[in-house]
Amino acid sequence: MQDNLLAEFFKPGVELADLPTLFPLLRAREALNAFITLFRGGDDEVLVRLMILREIGARADAPRWSPQELRATFAYVDPTKLNTVLHRLRENELLVWDNDEAVYQISSAGRIALAAISTLLGFSEDEDAELGFITSQVAAGQAVGKVSVETLQHLLGRLNELQSEFEQAVLSASEFVIRAAQKKLGSVWRWVEKGTEIIRAITADEELDGATHRVAQAIGQAQSRMLRMTAVFQRTLNSIQSQRVHLGESGLTSTDIAAWLRKQPVDRLSPLTAGVVHAHPEPIFVTESEMLDVAEYELLEREREKHREAVIPAAQEAPTTGRVEAERLIFAESFRDGLGDIAASTPLADVVLGDNYALTAYRMSLLALLNDPESQALSGPVADIARLPLKLNIAGELAQVCRNGVAALSVGDVEPR
C-alpha cells in the first residue's frame, strides 16, 4: 500500500528503484520510519513523543522499562495520553516489547533517531548551529571511516553561503553591517578551524574516491577564502574610519550619532526631524531626453534594423606574418639608404612619396623617428634612420599631391643637421 501511494507522485511507467535520488531513501526506509513516527502530526504531539522517548533512552544503566516504571516516571502525563504515545512508539517499532519479561526497550532505529536528535539539540543554542552540526557530522564520518559526499556537499554549501554573505557586507560599505558580519565570522571561526583539520585528514586518505576528494578540496578552498575575510573586514573598517566626521571637540563622531539613532524607536525619531529637512528631492525617472531616445529607436532604428542587410566580405587568405615583416624590413632598409644620400634641403614629398599610399605612410612614420633617443638605442634599420644626421621640418599646411594614391601631404622638408 505504501508503494502504491508513493507511485502516485510520479508519472506512469517510472520505476521507483531506478531513481538515483529516491533509491537511497527507499533503502533506508526502516531508519527513516523512526523519524516519520516521531514527527508526524501536530507540534504538541511531536514534542510529547520526543520527551517520552528521550527520557526512556536517557536511562543507560537500566535500559529496560516495565509498564509500572513508565507510569511512575511519567506521572505528570495524562495516563490515557501516555498509553497512546507508548502504543504508537511500539506499533512503529521505536519501542520493542518483550513478552517474556513484560518490559519495554528502545529499538535500534529508535537509538539512531535519538542520537541524531541529541546531536542536533546540542547545537541548537549556537549562533551558527548549522555549520557546527554539519562539521560534527563530517568529523564523525571521518573518525569511523565513513565520509559521506552528501554531508561534505552540505558543508561546502554552507561555507559558500557565508562567504557570499560576508562579501555582500563588504560591498554595502556600512560599518554596522560589516561589524555584524565580523562578529558572525568570529562565532563560526572555531568551526572553520576544526573543519580545516578534518578536511586535511580526509584529503590525506589515499583510498578516498575521486568525487569525495574533489568536494573535500573545494571545502578547503572555501575555508581559505573565509579565513582571509578577517583582513578584508579590517581594511574596510579602517577605510570607513578615515572618513568619519568629528563633531567639534565633543569627542563624538558621525558613527556615534548613527549608532544612537539606530537604537531609537520610530516615535522618538519623528520629532527629531521637525524643522531639519526643509525640502526633499523629487526624482524624475522619465525625462524628455530619455523619451525622445526611446521614441527615435522604436520609430526609426527598429525599422532600419529590419531592412538592414548584413553582408559578410569574401574570405581572403591571411598574409604570412614572416613575409610581411620581411617586406617591411626591406622597405625600411631601402628608405634608410635613400635618406643617406640627402646632402641638401629636400621637399618632404620627394623624400616619402612611394608607389602607393601604404608605402608613403610607412615612410612617413619612419621619418618621424629622426633624432628620437629611444629609437636610437635600438638596433636595425629603424635605429639607423633615427641616428641619421638629418632634421625634419613640417608646417601646418597641406600640399596637393594627387598621385600614387596620395591626395595631399604636409608641407615640409628634410635637411642635414
Short mmCIF file of C-alpha atoms in Angstrom, two decimals:
data_model
loop_
_atom_site.label_atom_id
_atom_site.label_comp_id
_atom_site.label_asym_id
_atom_site.label_seq_id
_atom_site.Cartn_x
_atom_site.Cartn_y
_atom_site.Cartn_z
CA MET A 1 0.00 0.00 0.00
CA GLN A 2 2.87 2.38 0.78
CA ASP A 3 4.47 1.65 -2.60
CA ASN A 4 1.19 2.37 -4.38
CA LEU A 5 0.78 5.69 -2.58
CA LEU A 6 4.36 6.64 -3.35
CA ALA A 7 3.98 5.75 -7.03
CA GLU A 8 1.11 8.23 -7.35
CA PHE A 9 3.62 11.08 -7.03
CA PHE A 10 5.41 10.05 -10.23
CA LYS A 11 4.48 9.67 -13.87
CA PRO A 12 3.19 6.29 -15.05
CA GLY A 13 5.90 3.84 -16.04
CA VAL A 14 8.59 5.27 -13.76
CA GLU A 15 10.45 2.57 -11.85
CA LEU A 16 10.99 3.98 -8.37
CA ALA A 17 14.05 1.86 -7.63
CA ASP A 18 15.78 3.25 -10.73
CA LEU A 19 15.69 6.84 -9.48
CA PRO A 20 19.16 7.61 -8.04
CA THR A 21 17.74 10.32 -5.79
CA LEU A 22 14.99 8.09 -4.36
CA PHE A 23 16.74 4.73 -4.08
CA PRO A 24 18.91 5.66 -1.02
CA LEU A 25 15.76 6.77 0.80
CA LEU A 26 13.95 3.53 -0.05
CA ARG A 27 16.93 1.52 1.16
CA ALA A 28 16.94 3.40 4.48
CA ARG A 29 13.16 3.35 4.90
CA GLU A 30 13.34 1.45 8.21
CA ALA A 31 15.56 4.12 9.77
CA LEU A 32 13.51 6.91 8.24
CA ASN A 33 10.29 5.42 9.63
CA ALA A 34 11.56 6.29 13.10
CA PHE A 35 11.67 9.98 12.19
CA ILE A 36 8.32 9.74 10.38
CA THR A 37 6.76 8.28 13.52
CA LEU A 38 8.27 10.94 15.77
CA PHE A 39 7.45 13.96 13.64
CA ARG A 40 4.08 13.06 12.15
CA GLY A 41 1.19 15.06 13.50
CA GLY A 42 0.90 18.37 15.31
CA ASP A 43 3.70 20.18 17.09
CA ASP A 44 2.38 19.33 20.54
CA GLU A 45 2.15 15.61 19.78
CA VAL A 46 5.70 15.62 18.38
CA LEU A 47 7.11 17.34 21.47
CA VAL A 48 5.44 14.86 23.84
CA ARG A 49 6.70 11.85 21.83
CA LEU A 50 10.24 13.22 21.80
CA MET A 51 10.11 13.98 25.52
CA ILE A 52 8.97 10.47 26.43
CA LEU A 53 11.37 8.68 24.07
CA ARG A 54 14.36 10.81 25.18
CA GLU A 55 13.57 10.10 28.84
CA ILE A 56 13.36 6.38 28.15
CA GLY A 57 16.65 6.43 26.25
CA ALA A 58 18.43 8.51 28.91
CA ARG A 59 18.50 5.63 31.44
CA ALA A 60 21.62 3.86 30.23
CA ASP A 61 22.29 1.76 33.35
CA ALA A 62 18.87 0.10 33.14
CA PRO A 63 17.62 0.42 29.53
CA ARG A 64 14.65 -1.93 30.01
CA TRP A 65 11.43 -0.41 31.42
CA SER A 66 8.43 -2.07 32.97
CA PRO A 67 4.98 -0.52 32.49
CA GLN A 68 4.89 0.35 36.19
CA GLU A 69 8.20 2.23 35.94
CA LEU A 70 6.93 4.16 32.94
CA ARG A 71 3.73 5.18 34.72
CA ALA A 72 5.71 6.27 37.78
CA THR A 73 8.28 8.21 35.77
CA PHE A 74 5.66 9.98 33.67
CA ALA A 75 3.15 10.53 36.45
CA TYR A 76 2.79 14.14 35.26
CA VAL A 77 1.41 12.94 31.90
CA ASP A 78 -2.23 12.04 31.43
CA PRO A 79 -2.44 8.20 31.64
CA THR A 80 -4.57 7.92 28.50
CA LYS A 81 -2.22 10.15 26.50
CA LEU A 82 0.79 8.22 27.83
CA ASN A 83 -0.70 4.90 26.71
CA THR A 84 -1.44 6.40 23.29
CA VAL A 85 2.15 7.59 22.85
CA LEU A 86 3.62 4.28 24.05
CA HIS A 87 1.31 2.34 21.74
CA ARG A 88 2.32 4.46 18.76
CA LEU A 89 6.03 4.10 19.51
CA ARG A 90 5.62 0.36 19.95
CA GLU A 91 3.44 -0.06 16.85
CA ASN A 92 6.03 1.72 14.68
CA GLU A 93 8.91 -0.24 16.23
CA LEU A 94 10.65 2.55 18.09
CA LEU A 95 9.93 0.66 21.29
CA VAL A 96 10.25 -3.13 21.49
CA TRP A 97 8.00 -5.14 23.86
CA ASP A 98 9.47 -8.24 25.43
CA ASN A 99 6.60 -10.65 26.18
CA ASP A 100 8.70 -12.97 28.32
CA GLU A 101 9.82 -10.33 30.81
CA ALA A 102 6.99 -7.79 30.11
CA VAL A 103 9.34 -4.84 29.63
CA TYR A 104 9.96 -2.13 27.04
CA GLN A 105 13.26 -1.23 25.43
CA ILE A 106 14.27 1.11 22.63
CA SER A 107 14.85 -0.43 19.20
CA SER A 108 17.97 0.13 17.09
CA ALA A 109 16.07 2.55 14.83
CA GLY A 110 14.94 4.46 17.91
CA ARG A 111 18.52 4.70 19.19
CA ILE A 112 19.67 6.09 15.84
CA ALA A 113 16.90 8.69 15.87
CA LEU A 114 17.67 9.70 19.47
CA ALA A 115 21.40 10.03 18.75
CA ALA A 116 20.73 12.29 15.75
CA ILE A 117 18.25 14.40 17.70
CA SER A 118 20.64 14.70 20.68
CA THR A 119 23.41 15.97 18.39
CA LEU A 120 21.03 18.48 16.85
CA LEU A 121 19.85 19.73 20.26
CA GLY A 122 23.45 20.18 21.34
CA PHE A 123 23.93 22.81 18.62
CA SER A 124 20.53 24.50 18.93
CA GLU A 125 21.85 27.33 21.12
CA ASP A 126 24.87 28.17 18.92
CA GLU A 127 24.73 31.25 16.72
CA ASP A 128 25.58 29.20 13.65
CA ALA A 129 24.18 25.82 14.62
CA GLU A 130 24.05 24.64 11.02
CA LEU A 131 27.80 24.89 10.40
CA GLY A 132 28.65 23.30 13.76
CA PHE A 133 26.21 20.42 13.27
CA ILE A 134 27.40 19.66 9.72
CA THR A 135 31.05 19.88 10.79
CA SER A 136 30.38 17.42 13.60
CA GLN A 137 28.77 15.00 11.14
CA VAL A 138 31.80 15.24 8.84
CA ALA A 139 34.13 14.69 11.80
CA ALA A 140 32.15 11.66 12.94
CA GLY A 141 32.20 10.16 9.45
CA GLN A 142 35.93 10.75 9.13
CA ALA A 143 36.59 9.20 12.53
CA VAL A 144 34.81 5.93 11.68
CA GLY A 145 35.95 5.85 8.05
CA LYS A 146 32.54 6.61 6.52
CA VAL A 147 32.86 10.03 4.90
CA SER A 148 29.60 10.99 3.19
CA VAL A 149 29.80 13.00 -0.03
CA GLU A 150 26.34 14.39 0.67
CA THR A 151 27.43 15.70 4.09
CA LEU A 152 30.54 17.25 2.53
CA GLN A 153 28.37 18.98 -0.05
CA HIS A 154 26.17 20.40 2.72
CA LEU A 155 29.29 21.77 4.42
CA LEU A 156 30.54 23.26 1.15
CA GLY A 157 27.15 24.86 0.50
CA ARG A 158 27.05 26.46 3.96
CA LEU A 159 30.60 27.81 3.60
CA ASN A 160 29.74 29.33 0.21
CA GLU A 161 26.61 30.92 1.70
CA LEU A 162 28.64 32.50 4.50
CA GLN A 163 31.29 33.70 2.03
CA SER A 164 28.63 35.36 -0.11
CA GLU A 165 27.08 36.96 2.99
CA PHE A 166 30.44 38.37 4.09
CA GLU A 167 31.22 39.71 0.61
CA GLN A 168 27.83 41.45 0.46
CA ALA A 169 28.58 43.04 3.84
CA VAL A 170 31.85 44.46 2.47
CA LEU A 171 30.12 45.74 -0.65
CA SER A 172 27.49 47.51 1.46
CA ALA A 173 30.23 49.81 2.84
CA SER A 174 28.18 50.07 6.04
CA GLU A 175 30.18 50.00 9.24
CA PHE A 176 27.31 48.44 11.19
CA VAL A 177 26.72 45.69 8.63
CA ILE A 178 30.44 44.92 8.40
CA ARG A 179 30.82 44.75 12.19
CA ALA A 180 27.84 42.39 12.39
CA ALA A 181 29.42 40.19 9.71
CA GLN A 182 32.76 40.37 11.55
CA LYS A 183 31.06 39.21 14.73
CA LYS A 184 29.41 36.33 12.87
CA LEU A 185 32.76 35.34 11.38
CA GLY A 186 34.18 35.22 14.90
CA SER A 187 31.35 32.93 16.02
CA VAL A 188 31.94 30.44 13.21
CA TRP A 189 35.72 30.72 13.33
CA ARG A 190 36.18 27.71 15.63
CA TRP A 191 34.08 25.55 13.34
CA VAL A 192 36.11 26.66 10.33
CA GLU A 193 39.34 25.81 12.15
CA LYS A 194 38.03 22.39 13.18
CA GLY A 195 36.76 21.83 9.66
CA THR A 196 40.20 22.66 8.27
CA GLU A 197 41.80 19.97 10.41
CA ILE A 198 39.17 17.43 9.38
CA ILE A 199 39.46 18.23 5.67
CA ARG A 200 43.25 17.97 5.89
CA ALA A 201 42.87 14.47 7.33
CA ILE A 202 40.29 13.48 4.72
CA THR A 203 42.37 14.65 1.74
CA ALA A 204 45.39 12.77 3.12
CA ASP A 205 43.50 9.47 2.78
CA GLU A 206 44.88 7.74 -0.32
CA GLU A 207 41.89 5.39 -0.54
CA LEU A 208 39.39 8.23 -0.92
CA ASP A 209 37.35 8.14 -4.13
CA GLY A 210 37.67 10.92 -6.71
CA ALA A 211 34.26 12.55 -6.14
CA THR A 212 34.77 12.81 -2.38
CA HIS A 213 38.31 14.12 -2.84
CA ARG A 214 37.13 16.88 -5.20
CA VAL A 215 34.44 18.04 -2.78
CA ALA A 216 36.95 17.99 0.09
CA GLN A 217 39.38 20.12 -1.92
CA ALA A 218 36.59 22.61 -2.72
CA ILE A 219 35.80 22.82 1.01
CA GLY A 220 39.45 23.55 1.76
CA GLN A 221 39.48 26.36 -0.79
CA ALA A 222 36.25 27.82 0.63
CA GLN A 223 37.72 27.72 4.15
CA SER A 224 40.86 29.52 2.95
CA ARG A 225 38.77 32.29 1.38
CA MET A 226 36.81 32.67 4.60
CA LEU A 227 39.97 32.89 6.71
CA ARG A 228 41.11 35.83 4.57
CA MET A 229 37.89 37.74 5.31
CA THR A 230 39.27 38.93 8.66
CA ALA A 231 41.86 41.09 6.92
CA VAL A 232 39.26 42.26 4.38
CA PHE A 233 36.90 43.37 7.16
CA GLN A 234 39.67 45.23 8.98
CA ARG A 235 40.87 47.05 5.85
CA THR A 236 37.34 48.13 5.02
CA LEU A 237 36.69 49.33 8.57
CA ASN A 238 39.95 51.29 8.55
CA SER A 239 38.89 52.96 5.32
CA ILE A 240 35.49 53.84 6.79
CA GLN A 241 37.07 55.18 9.98
CA SER A 242 39.27 57.53 7.97
CA GLN A 243 36.09 59.10 6.57
CA ARG A 244 34.43 59.73 9.93
CA VAL A 245 33.33 63.27 10.71
CA HIS A 246 34.27 64.53 14.19
CA LEU A 247 31.72 66.83 15.77
CA GLY A 248 33.83 69.68 17.08
CA GLU A 249 35.62 68.97 20.36
CA SER A 250 32.79 66.88 21.79
CA GLY A 251 34.62 63.60 21.13
CA LEU A 252 31.63 62.32 19.16
CA THR A 253 31.78 61.17 15.56
CA SER A 254 29.21 60.60 12.87
CA THR A 255 29.39 56.88 13.66
CA ASP A 256 28.37 57.52 17.29
CA ILE A 257 25.38 59.57 16.15
CA ALA A 258 24.34 56.92 13.63
CA ALA A 259 24.61 54.18 16.27
CA TRP A 260 22.48 56.23 18.68
CA LEU A 261 19.85 56.89 16.02
CA ARG A 262 19.63 53.20 15.12
CA LYS A 263 18.67 52.37 18.71
CA GLN A 264 15.87 54.95 18.91
CA PRO A 265 12.22 53.95 18.34
CA VAL A 266 10.37 55.44 15.40
CA ASP A 267 8.09 57.58 17.56
CA ARG A 268 11.16 59.32 19.01
CA LEU A 269 12.85 59.84 15.65
CA SER A 270 9.88 61.69 14.16
CA PRO A 271 10.17 64.79 16.43
CA LEU A 272 13.91 64.97 15.74
CA THR A 273 13.27 65.58 12.04
CA ALA A 274 10.93 68.52 12.64
CA GLY A 275 12.43 71.65 11.09
CA VAL A 276 15.55 69.80 9.96
CA VAL A 277 14.54 68.67 6.48
CA HIS A 278 13.01 71.66 4.66
CA ALA A 279 12.96 70.11 1.22
CA HIS A 280 13.33 66.68 -0.24
CA PRO A 281 14.45 65.70 -3.72
CA GLU A 282 11.78 64.82 -6.24
CA PRO A 283 13.39 62.45 -8.73
CA ILE A 284 12.02 62.46 -12.25
CA PHE A 285 12.52 58.98 -13.60
CA VAL A 286 11.33 59.78 -17.15
CA THR A 287 12.61 62.96 -18.78
CA GLU A 288 12.08 64.37 -22.24
CA SER A 289 15.53 63.31 -23.44
CA GLU A 290 15.00 59.65 -22.50
CA MET A 291 11.53 59.65 -24.03
CA LEU A 292 12.90 61.11 -27.26
CA ASP A 293 15.67 58.49 -27.41
CA VAL A 294 13.20 55.66 -26.90
CA ALA A 295 10.78 57.07 -29.47
CA GLU A 296 13.58 57.51 -32.03
CA TYR A 297 14.63 53.90 -31.64
CA GLU A 298 11.10 52.50 -31.74
CA LEU A 299 10.01 54.57 -34.74
CA LEU A 300 13.20 54.68 -36.81
CA GLU A 301 16.08 52.47 -35.74
CA ARG A 302 13.99 49.37 -35.17
CA GLU A 303 12.55 49.64 -38.70
CA ARG A 304 16.00 50.24 -40.16
CA GLU A 305 17.34 47.11 -38.48
CA LYS A 306 14.59 45.03 -40.08
CA HIS A 307 15.64 46.12 -43.60
CA ARG A 308 19.37 46.26 -43.00
CA GLU A 309 21.34 43.58 -44.79
CA ALA A 310 24.48 42.32 -43.14
CA VAL A 311 26.91 41.44 -45.93
CA ILE A 312 29.94 39.43 -44.97
CA PRO A 313 33.01 40.16 -47.11
CA ALA A 314 34.53 37.38 -49.13
CA ALA A 315 37.10 35.22 -47.42
CA GLN A 316 40.73 36.11 -48.01
CA GLU A 317 43.86 34.27 -47.15
CA ALA A 318 45.63 35.90 -44.25
CA PRO A 319 49.15 37.10 -45.08
CA THR A 320 52.05 35.25 -43.52
CA THR A 321 53.46 37.27 -40.66
CA GLY A 322 57.03 36.47 -41.50
CA ARG A 323 56.57 37.61 -45.10
CA VAL A 324 55.02 40.91 -44.05
CA GLU A 325 57.81 41.59 -41.57
CA ALA A 326 60.42 40.75 -44.20
CA GLU A 327 58.80 43.15 -46.68
CA ARG A 328 58.77 45.93 -44.09
CA LEU A 329 62.42 45.30 -43.31
CA ILE A 330 63.29 45.59 -46.99
CA PHE A 331 61.28 48.85 -47.29
CA ALA A 332 63.00 50.25 -44.17
CA GLU A 333 66.48 49.39 -45.45
CA SER A 334 65.74 50.92 -48.87
CA PHE A 335 64.38 54.08 -47.27
CA ARG A 336 67.42 54.32 -44.99
CA ASP A 337 69.78 54.11 -47.94
CA GLY A 338 67.83 56.84 -49.75
CA LEU A 339 67.95 59.15 -46.76
CA GLY A 340 71.70 58.71 -46.53
CA ASP A 341 72.08 60.41 -49.92
CA ILE A 342 70.40 63.66 -48.81
CA ALA A 343 73.02 66.41 -48.81
CA ALA A 344 70.76 69.48 -49.03
CA SER A 345 67.25 70.57 -48.10
CA THR A 346 64.79 68.26 -49.93
CA PRO A 347 60.98 68.69 -50.11
CA LEU A 348 59.04 66.22 -47.99
CA ALA A 349 57.07 64.87 -50.96
CA ASP A 350 60.26 63.89 -52.78
CA VAL A 351 61.51 62.03 -49.70
CA VAL A 352 58.50 59.98 -48.56
CA LEU A 353 56.30 59.56 -51.65
CA GLY A 354 56.24 55.88 -52.62
CA ASP A 355 54.48 53.68 -55.13
CA ASN A 356 51.24 53.63 -53.11
CA TYR A 357 49.57 55.12 -50.05
CA ALA A 358 50.70 52.32 -47.70
CA LEU A 359 54.37 52.72 -48.57
CA THR A 360 54.16 56.51 -48.27
CA ALA A 361 52.52 56.24 -44.83
CA TYR A 362 55.16 53.74 -43.72
CA ARG A 363 57.99 56.03 -44.82
CA MET A 364 56.32 58.98 -43.07
CA SER A 365 56.16 57.03 -39.80
CA LEU A 366 59.85 56.13 -40.11
CA LEU A 367 60.78 59.72 -40.87
CA ALA A 368 59.14 60.84 -37.61
CA LEU A 369 61.75 58.81 -35.71
CA LEU A 370 64.64 61.09 -36.71
CA ASN A 371 66.69 62.06 -33.64
CA ASP A 372 64.41 60.00 -31.32
CA PRO A 373 66.55 58.90 -28.31
CA GLU A 374 64.57 55.73 -27.63
CA SER A 375 64.76 54.59 -31.25
CA GLN A 376 68.47 55.38 -31.39
CA ALA A 377 69.10 52.93 -28.54
CA LEU A 378 67.66 50.04 -30.61
CA SER A 379 69.31 48.05 -33.40
CA GLY A 380 68.37 47.53 -37.03
CA PRO A 381 67.36 49.78 -39.92
CA VAL A 382 64.85 51.72 -37.79
CA ALA A 383 67.62 52.66 -35.34
CA ASP A 384 69.89 53.58 -38.26
CA ILE A 385 67.24 56.01 -39.53
CA ALA A 386 66.91 57.58 -36.08
CA ARG A 387 70.69 58.17 -35.96
CA LEU A 388 70.94 59.88 -39.36
CA PRO A 389 72.23 63.49 -39.16
CA LEU A 390 69.01 64.86 -40.65
CA LYS A 391 66.28 67.19 -39.42
CA LEU A 392 62.57 67.07 -40.31
CA ASN A 393 60.68 70.33 -40.75
CA ILE A 394 56.88 70.15 -41.08
CA ALA A 395 54.45 73.04 -41.48
CA GLY A 396 50.76 73.06 -40.73
CA GLU A 397 49.69 73.44 -44.38
CA LEU A 398 48.92 70.65 -46.83
CA ALA A 399 50.25 70.47 -50.39
CA GLN A 400 48.22 68.76 -53.13
CA VAL A 401 49.96 65.66 -54.49
CA CYS A 402 47.21 63.65 -56.24
CA ARG A 403 49.39 60.74 -57.33
CA ASN A 404 50.32 57.24 -56.19
CA GLY A 405 47.22 57.06 -54.00
CA VAL A 406 48.12 60.18 -52.02
CA ALA A 407 45.85 63.22 -52.31
CA ALA A 408 47.71 65.66 -50.08
CA LEU A 409 50.84 65.76 -47.96
CA SER A 410 52.10 68.05 -45.22
CA VAL A 411 54.35 70.86 -46.39
CA GLY A 412 57.91 70.41 -45.17
CA ASP A 413 61.43 69.36 -45.98
CA VAL A 414 64.30 67.22 -44.77
CA GLU A 415 67.70 68.87 -44.38
CA PRO A 416 71.08 67.90 -42.94
CA ARG A 417 71.77 68.99 -39.37
#
